[in-house]
mmCIF file of N, CA, C and O in Angstrom:
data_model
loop_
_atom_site.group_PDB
_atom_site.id
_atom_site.type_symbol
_atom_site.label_atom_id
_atom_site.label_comp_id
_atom_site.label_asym_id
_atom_site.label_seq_id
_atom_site.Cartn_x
_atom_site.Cartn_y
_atom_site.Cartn_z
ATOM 1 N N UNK A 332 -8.662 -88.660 137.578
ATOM 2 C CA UNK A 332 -9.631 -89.602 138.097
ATOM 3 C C UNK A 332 -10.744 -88.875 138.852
ATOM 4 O O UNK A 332 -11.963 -89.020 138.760
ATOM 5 N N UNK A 333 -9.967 -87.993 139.681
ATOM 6 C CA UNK A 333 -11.298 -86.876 140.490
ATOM 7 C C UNK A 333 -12.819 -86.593 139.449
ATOM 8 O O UNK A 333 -14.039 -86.601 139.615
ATOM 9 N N UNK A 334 -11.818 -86.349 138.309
ATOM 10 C CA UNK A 334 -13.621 -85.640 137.044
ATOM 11 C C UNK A 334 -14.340 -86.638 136.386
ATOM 12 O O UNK A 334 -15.265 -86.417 135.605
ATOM 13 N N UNK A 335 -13.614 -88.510 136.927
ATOM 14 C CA UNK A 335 -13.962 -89.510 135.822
ATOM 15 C C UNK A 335 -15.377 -89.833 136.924
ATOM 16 O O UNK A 335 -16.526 -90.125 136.591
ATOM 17 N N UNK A 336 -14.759 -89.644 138.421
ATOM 18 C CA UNK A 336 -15.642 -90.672 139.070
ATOM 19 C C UNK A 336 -15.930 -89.326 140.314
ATOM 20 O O UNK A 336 -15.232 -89.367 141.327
ATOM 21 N N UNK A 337 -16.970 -88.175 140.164
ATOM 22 C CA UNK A 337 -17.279 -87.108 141.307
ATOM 23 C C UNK A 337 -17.815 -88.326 142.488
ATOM 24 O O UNK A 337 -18.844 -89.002 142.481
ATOM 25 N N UNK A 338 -16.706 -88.293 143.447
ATOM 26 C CA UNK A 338 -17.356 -88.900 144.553
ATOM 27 C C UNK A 338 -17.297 -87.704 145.640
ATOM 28 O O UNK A 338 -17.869 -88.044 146.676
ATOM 29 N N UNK A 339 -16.758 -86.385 145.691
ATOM 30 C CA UNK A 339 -16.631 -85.365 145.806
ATOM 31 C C UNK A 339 -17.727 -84.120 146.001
ATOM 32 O O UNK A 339 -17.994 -83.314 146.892
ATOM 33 N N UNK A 340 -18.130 -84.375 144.875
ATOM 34 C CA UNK A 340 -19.332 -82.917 144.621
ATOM 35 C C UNK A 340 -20.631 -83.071 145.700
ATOM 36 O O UNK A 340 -21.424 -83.965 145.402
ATOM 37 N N UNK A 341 -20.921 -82.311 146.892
ATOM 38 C CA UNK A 341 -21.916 -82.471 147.350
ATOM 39 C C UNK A 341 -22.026 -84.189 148.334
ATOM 40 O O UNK A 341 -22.913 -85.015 148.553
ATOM 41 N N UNK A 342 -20.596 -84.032 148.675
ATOM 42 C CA UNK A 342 -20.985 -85.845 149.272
ATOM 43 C C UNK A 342 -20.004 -85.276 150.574
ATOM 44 O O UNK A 342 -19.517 -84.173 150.820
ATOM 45 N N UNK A 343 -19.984 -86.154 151.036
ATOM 46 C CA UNK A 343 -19.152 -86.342 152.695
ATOM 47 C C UNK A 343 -18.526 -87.848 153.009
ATOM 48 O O UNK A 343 -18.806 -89.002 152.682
ATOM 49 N N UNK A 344 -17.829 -87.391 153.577
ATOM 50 C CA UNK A 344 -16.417 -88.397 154.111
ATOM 51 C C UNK A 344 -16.617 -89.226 155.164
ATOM 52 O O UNK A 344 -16.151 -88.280 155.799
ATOM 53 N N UNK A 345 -16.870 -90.137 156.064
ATOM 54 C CA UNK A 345 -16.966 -90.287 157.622
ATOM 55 C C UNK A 345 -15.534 -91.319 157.458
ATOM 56 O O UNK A 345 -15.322 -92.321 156.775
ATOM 57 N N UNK A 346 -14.440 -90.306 158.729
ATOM 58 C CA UNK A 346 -13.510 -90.834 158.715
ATOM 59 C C UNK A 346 -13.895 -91.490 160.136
ATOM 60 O O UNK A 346 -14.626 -90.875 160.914
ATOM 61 N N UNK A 347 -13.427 -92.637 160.414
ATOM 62 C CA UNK A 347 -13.733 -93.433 161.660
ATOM 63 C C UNK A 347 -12.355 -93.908 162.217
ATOM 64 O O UNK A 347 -11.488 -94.510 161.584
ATOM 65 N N UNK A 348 -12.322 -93.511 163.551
ATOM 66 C CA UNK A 348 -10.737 -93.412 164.206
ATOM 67 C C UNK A 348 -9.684 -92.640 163.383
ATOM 68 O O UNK A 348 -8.679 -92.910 162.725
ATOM 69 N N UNK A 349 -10.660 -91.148 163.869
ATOM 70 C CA UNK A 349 -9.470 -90.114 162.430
ATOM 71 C C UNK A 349 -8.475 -89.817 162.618
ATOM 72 O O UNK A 349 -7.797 -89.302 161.730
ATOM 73 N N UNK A 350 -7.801 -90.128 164.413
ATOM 74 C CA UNK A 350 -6.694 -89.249 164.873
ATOM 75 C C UNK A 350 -6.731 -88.087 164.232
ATOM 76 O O UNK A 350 -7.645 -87.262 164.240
ATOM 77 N N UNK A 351 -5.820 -88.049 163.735
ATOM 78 C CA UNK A 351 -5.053 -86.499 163.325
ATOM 79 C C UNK A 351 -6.280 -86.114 162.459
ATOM 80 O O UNK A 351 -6.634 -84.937 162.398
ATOM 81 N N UNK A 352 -6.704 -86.751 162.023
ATOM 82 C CA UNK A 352 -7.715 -85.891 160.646
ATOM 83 C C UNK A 352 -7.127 -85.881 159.513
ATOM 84 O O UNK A 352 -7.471 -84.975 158.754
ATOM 85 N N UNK A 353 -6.406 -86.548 159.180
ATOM 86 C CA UNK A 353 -5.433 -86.650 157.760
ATOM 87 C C UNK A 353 -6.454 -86.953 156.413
ATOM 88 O O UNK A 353 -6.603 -86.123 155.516
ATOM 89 N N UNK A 354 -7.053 -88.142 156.431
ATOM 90 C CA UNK A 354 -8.165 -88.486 155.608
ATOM 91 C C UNK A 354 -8.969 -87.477 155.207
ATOM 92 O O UNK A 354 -8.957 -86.855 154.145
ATOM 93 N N UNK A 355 -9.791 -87.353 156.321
ATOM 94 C CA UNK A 355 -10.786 -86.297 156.132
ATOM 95 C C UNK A 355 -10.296 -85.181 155.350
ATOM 96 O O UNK A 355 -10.616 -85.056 154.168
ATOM 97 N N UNK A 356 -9.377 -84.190 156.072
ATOM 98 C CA UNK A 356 -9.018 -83.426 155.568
ATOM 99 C C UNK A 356 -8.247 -82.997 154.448
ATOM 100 O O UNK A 356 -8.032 -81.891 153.951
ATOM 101 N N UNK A 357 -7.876 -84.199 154.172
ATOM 102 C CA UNK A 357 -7.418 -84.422 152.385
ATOM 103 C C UNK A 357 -8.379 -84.392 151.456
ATOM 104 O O UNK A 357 -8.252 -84.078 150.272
ATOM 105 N N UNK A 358 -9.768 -84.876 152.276
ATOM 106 C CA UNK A 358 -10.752 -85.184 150.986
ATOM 107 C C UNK A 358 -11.428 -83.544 151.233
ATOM 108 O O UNK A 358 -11.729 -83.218 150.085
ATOM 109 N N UNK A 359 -11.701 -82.699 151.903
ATOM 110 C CA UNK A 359 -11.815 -81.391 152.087
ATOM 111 C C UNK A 359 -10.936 -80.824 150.758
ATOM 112 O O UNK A 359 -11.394 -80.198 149.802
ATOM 113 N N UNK A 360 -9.443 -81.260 151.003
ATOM 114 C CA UNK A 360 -8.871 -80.332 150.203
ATOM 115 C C UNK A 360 -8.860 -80.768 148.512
ATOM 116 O O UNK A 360 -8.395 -80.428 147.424
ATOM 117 N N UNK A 361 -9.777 -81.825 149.206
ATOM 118 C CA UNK A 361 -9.912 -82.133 146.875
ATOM 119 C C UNK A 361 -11.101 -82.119 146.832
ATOM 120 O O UNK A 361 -11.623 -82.895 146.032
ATOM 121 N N UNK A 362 -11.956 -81.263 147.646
ATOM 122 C CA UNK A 362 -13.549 -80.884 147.352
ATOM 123 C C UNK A 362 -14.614 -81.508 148.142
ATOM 124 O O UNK A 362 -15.812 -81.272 147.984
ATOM 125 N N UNK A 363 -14.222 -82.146 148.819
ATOM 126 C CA UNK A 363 -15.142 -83.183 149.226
ATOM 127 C C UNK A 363 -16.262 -81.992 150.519
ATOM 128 O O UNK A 363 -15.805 -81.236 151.377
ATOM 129 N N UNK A 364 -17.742 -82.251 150.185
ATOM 130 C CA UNK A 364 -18.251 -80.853 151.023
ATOM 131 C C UNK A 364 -17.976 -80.765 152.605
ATOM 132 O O UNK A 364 -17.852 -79.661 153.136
ATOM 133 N N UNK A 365 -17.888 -81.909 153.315
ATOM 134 C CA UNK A 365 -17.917 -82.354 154.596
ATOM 135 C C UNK A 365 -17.290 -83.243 155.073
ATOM 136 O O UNK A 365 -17.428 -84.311 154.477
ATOM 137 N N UNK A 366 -16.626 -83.251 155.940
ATOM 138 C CA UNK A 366 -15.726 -84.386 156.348
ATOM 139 C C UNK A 366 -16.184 -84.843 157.854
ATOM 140 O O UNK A 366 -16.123 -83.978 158.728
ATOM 141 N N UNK A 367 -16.622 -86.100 158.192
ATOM 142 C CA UNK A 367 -17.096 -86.188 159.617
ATOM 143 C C UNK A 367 -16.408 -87.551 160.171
ATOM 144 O O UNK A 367 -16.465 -88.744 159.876
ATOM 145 N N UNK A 368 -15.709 -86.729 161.156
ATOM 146 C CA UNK A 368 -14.192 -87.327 162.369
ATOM 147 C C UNK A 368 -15.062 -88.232 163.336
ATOM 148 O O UNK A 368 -15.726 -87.649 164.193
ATOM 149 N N UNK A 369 -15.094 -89.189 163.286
ATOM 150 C CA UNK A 369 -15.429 -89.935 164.587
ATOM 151 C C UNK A 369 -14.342 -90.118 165.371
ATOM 152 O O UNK A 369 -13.825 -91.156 164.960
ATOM 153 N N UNK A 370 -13.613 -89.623 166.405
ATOM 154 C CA UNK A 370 -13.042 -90.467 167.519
ATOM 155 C C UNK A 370 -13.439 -90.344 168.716
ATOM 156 O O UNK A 370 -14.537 -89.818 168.900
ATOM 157 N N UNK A 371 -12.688 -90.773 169.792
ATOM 158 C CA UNK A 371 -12.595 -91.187 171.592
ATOM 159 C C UNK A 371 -11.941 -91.093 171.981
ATOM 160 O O UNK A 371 -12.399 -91.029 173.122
ATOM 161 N N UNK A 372 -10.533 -90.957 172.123
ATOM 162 C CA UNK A 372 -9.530 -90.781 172.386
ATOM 163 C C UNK A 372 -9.181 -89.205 172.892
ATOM 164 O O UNK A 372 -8.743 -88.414 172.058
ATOM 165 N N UNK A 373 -9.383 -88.804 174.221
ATOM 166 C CA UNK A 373 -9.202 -87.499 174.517
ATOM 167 C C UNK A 373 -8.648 -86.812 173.731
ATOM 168 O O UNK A 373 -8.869 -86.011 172.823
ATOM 169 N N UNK A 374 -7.481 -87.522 174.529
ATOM 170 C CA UNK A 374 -6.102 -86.283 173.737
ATOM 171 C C UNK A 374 -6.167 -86.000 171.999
ATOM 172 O O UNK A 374 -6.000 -84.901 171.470
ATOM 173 N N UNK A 375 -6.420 -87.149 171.370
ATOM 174 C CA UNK A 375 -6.016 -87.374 170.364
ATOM 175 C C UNK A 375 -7.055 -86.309 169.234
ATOM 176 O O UNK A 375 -6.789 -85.779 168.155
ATOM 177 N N UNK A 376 -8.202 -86.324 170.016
ATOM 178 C CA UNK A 376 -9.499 -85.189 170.070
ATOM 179 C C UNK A 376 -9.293 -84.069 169.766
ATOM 180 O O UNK A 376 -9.814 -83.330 168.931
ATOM 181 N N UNK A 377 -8.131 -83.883 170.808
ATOM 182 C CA UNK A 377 -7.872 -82.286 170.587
ATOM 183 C C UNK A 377 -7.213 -82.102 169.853
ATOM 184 O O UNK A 377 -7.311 -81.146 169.084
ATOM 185 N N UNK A 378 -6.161 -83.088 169.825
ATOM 186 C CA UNK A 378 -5.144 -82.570 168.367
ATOM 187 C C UNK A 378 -5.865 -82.122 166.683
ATOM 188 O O UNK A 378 -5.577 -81.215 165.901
ATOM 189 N N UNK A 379 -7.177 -83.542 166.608
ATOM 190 C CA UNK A 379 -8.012 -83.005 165.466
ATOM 191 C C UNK A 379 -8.510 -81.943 165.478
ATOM 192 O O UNK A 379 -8.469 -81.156 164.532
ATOM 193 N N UNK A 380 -9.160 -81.710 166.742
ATOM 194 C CA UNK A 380 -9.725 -80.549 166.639
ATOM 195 C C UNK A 380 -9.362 -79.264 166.591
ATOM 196 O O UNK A 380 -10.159 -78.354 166.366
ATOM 197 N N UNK A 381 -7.806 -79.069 166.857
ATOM 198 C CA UNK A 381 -7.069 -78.108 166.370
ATOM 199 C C UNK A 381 -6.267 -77.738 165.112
ATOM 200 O O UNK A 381 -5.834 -76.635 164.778
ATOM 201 N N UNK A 382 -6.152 -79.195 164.359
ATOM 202 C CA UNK A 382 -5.719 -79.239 162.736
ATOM 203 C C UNK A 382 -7.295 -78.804 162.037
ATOM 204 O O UNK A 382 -7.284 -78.047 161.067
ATOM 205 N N UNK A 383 -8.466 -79.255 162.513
ATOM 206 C CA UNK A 383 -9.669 -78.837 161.764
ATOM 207 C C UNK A 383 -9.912 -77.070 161.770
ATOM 208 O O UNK A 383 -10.292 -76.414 160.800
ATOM 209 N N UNK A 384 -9.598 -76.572 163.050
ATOM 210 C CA UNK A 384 -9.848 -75.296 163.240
ATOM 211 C C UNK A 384 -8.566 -74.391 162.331
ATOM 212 O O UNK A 384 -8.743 -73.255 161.891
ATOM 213 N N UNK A 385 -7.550 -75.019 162.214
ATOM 214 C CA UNK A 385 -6.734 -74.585 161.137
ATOM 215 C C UNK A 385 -6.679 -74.225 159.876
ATOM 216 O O UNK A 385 -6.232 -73.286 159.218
ATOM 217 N N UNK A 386 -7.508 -75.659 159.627
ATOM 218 C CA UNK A 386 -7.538 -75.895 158.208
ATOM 219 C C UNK A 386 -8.862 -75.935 157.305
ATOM 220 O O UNK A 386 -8.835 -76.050 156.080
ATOM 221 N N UNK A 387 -10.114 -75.817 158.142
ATOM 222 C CA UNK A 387 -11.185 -75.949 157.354
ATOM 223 C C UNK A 387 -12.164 -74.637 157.842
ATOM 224 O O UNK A 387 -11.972 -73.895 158.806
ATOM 225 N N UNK A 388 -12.961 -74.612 157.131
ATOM 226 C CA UNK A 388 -14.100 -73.777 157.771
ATOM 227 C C UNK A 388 -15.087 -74.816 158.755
ATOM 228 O O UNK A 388 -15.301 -76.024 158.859
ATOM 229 N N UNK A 389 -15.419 -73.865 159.232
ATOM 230 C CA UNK A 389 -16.470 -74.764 160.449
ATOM 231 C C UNK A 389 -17.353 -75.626 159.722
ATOM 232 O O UNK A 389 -17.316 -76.785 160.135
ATOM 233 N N UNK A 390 -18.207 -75.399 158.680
ATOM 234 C CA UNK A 390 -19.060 -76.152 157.861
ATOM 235 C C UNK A 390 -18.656 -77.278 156.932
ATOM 236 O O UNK A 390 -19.316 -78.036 156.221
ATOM 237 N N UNK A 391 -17.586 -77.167 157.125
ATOM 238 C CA UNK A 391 -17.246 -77.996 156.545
ATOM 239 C C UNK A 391 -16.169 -79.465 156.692
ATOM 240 O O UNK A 391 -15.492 -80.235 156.010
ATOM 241 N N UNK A 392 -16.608 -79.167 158.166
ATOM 242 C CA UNK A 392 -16.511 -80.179 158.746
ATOM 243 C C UNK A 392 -17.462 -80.579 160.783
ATOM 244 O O UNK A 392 -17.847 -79.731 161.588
ATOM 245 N N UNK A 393 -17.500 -81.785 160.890
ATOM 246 C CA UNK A 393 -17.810 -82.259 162.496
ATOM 247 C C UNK A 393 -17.575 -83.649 162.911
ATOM 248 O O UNK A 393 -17.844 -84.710 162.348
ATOM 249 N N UNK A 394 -17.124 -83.439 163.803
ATOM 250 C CA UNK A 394 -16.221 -84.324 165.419
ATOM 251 C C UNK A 394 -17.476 -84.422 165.943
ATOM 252 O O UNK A 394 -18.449 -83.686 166.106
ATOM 253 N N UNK A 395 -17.058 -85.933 166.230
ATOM 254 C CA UNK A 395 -18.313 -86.857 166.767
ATOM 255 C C UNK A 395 -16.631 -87.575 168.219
ATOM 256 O O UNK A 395 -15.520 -88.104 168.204
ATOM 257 N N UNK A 396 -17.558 -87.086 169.059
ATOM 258 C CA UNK A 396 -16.717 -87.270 169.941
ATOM 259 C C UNK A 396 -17.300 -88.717 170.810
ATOM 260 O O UNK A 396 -18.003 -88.643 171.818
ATOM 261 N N UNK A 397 -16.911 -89.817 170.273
ATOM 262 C CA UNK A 397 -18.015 -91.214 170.355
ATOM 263 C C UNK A 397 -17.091 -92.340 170.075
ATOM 264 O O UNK A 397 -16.407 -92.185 169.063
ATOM 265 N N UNK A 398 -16.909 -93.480 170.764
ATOM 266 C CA UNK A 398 -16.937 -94.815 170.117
ATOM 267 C C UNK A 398 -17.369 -94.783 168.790
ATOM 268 O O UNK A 398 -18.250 -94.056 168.332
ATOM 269 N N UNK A 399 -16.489 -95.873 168.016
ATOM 270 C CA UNK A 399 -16.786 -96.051 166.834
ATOM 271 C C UNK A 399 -18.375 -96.569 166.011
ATOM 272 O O UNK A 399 -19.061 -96.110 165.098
ATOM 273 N N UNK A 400 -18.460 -97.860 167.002
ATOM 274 C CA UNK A 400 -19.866 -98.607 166.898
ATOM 275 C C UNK A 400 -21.175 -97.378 167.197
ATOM 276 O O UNK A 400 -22.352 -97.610 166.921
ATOM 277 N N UNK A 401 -20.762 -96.267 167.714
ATOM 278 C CA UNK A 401 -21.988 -95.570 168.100
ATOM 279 C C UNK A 401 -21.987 -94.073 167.227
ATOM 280 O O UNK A 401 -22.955 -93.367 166.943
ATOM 281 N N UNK A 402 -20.763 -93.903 166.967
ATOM 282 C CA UNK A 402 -20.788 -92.317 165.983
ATOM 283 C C UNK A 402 -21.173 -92.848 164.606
ATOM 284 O O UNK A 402 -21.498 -91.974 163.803
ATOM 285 N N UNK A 403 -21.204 -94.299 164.110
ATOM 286 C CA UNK A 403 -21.341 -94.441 162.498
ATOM 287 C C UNK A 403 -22.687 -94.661 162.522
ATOM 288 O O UNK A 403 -23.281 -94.672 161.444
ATOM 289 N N UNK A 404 -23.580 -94.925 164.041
ATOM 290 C CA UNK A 404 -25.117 -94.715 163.405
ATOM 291 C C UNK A 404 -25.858 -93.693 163.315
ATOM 292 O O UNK A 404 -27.080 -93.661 163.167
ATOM 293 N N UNK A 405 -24.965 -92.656 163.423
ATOM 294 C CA UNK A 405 -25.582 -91.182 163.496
ATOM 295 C C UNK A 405 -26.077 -91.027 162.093
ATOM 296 O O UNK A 405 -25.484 -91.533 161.141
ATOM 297 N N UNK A 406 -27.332 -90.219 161.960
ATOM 298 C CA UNK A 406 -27.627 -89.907 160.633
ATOM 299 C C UNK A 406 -27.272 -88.583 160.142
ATOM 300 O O UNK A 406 -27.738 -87.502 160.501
ATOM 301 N N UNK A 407 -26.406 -88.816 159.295
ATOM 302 C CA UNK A 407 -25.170 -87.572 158.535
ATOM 303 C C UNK A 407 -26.491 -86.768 157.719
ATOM 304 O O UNK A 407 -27.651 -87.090 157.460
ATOM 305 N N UNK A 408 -25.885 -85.898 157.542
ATOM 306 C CA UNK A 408 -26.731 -84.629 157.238
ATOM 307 C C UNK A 408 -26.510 -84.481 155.953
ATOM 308 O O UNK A 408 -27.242 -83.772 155.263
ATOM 309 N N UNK A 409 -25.403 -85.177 155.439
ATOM 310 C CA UNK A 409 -24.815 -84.784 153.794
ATOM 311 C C UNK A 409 -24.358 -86.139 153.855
ATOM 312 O O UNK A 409 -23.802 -86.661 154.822
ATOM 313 N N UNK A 410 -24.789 -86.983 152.121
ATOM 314 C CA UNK A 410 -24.707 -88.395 152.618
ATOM 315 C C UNK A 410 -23.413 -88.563 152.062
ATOM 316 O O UNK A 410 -22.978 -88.077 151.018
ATOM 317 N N UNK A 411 -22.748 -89.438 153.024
ATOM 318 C CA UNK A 411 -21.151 -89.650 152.649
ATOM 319 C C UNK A 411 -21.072 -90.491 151.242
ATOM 320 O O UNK A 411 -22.061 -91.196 151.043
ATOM 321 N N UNK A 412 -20.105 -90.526 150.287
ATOM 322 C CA UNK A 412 -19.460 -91.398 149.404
ATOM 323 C C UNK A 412 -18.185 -92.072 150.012
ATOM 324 O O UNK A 412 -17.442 -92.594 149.181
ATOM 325 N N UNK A 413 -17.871 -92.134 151.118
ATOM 326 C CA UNK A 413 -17.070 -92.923 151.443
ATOM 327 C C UNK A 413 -17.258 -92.709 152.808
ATOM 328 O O UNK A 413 -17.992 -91.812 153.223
ATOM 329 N N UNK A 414 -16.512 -93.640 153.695
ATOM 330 C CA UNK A 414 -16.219 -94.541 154.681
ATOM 331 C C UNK A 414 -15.103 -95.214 154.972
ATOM 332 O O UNK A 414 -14.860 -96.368 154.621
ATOM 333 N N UNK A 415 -14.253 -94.344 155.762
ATOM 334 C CA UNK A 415 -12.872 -95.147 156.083
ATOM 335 C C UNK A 415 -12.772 -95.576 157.217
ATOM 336 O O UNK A 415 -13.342 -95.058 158.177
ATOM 337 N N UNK A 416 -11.938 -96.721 157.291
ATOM 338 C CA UNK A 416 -12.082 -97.104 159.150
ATOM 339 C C UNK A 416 -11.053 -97.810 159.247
ATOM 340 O O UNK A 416 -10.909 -98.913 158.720
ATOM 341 N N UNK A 417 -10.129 -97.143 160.034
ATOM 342 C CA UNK A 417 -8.272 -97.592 160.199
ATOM 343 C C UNK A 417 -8.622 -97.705 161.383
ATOM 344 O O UNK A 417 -8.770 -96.562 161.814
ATOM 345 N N UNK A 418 -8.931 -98.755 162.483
ATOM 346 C CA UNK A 418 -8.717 -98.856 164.092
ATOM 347 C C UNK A 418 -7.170 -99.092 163.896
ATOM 348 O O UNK A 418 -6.570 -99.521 162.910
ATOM 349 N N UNK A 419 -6.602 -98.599 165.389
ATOM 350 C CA UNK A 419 -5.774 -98.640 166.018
ATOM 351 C C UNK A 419 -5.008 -99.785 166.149
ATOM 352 O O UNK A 419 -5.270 -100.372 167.199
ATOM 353 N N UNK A 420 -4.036 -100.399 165.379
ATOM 354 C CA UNK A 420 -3.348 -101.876 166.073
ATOM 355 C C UNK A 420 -3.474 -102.237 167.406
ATOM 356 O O UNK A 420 -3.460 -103.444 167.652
ATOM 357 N N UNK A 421 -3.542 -101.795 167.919
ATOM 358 C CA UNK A 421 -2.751 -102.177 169.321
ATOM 359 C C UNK A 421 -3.551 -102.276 170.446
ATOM 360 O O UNK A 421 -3.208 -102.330 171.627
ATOM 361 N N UNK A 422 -4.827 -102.298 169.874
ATOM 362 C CA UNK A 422 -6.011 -102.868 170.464
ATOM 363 C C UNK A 422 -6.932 -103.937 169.894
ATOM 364 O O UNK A 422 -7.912 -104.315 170.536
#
């Protein structure tokens, strides 16, 4: 499906409430050029930001350290093909 439909080649991700960075960084690992983490959540911040420093090159990914309503009007530098947005239950 990846070669039927390139949503991949030259596009970017904006994962919104990424916690861990799971999303994002899945679509990194099936090509995707950029992956961009919106969260707020201190702690939860750092944990991404230490699975990103693991696992990606710097360029190829950025943490928007923001409320949701205010990191998705940023104007992305590489235009995303997707948009995920899992808020938190329990708020």
């Amino acid at each position: 499906m990846q070669n039927s439909i390139d949503i991949y080649k030259n596009k970017s991700i904006i994962d919104v409430y990424a916690g861990s960075g799971l999303i994002g960084l899945e679509a990194i690992s099936r090509g995707m050029k950029k992956s961009y983490f919106i969260e707020n959540n201190e702690s939860v911040f750092k944990i991404l930001k230490n699975n990103c420093n693991k696992i990606c090159k710097n360029d190829e990914y950025e943490i928007i350290f923001e409320k949701a309503i205010i990191g998705i009007e940023k104007k992305f530098e590489i235009e995303p093909s997707i948009i995920f947005i899992d808020p938190p239950y329990n708020k």
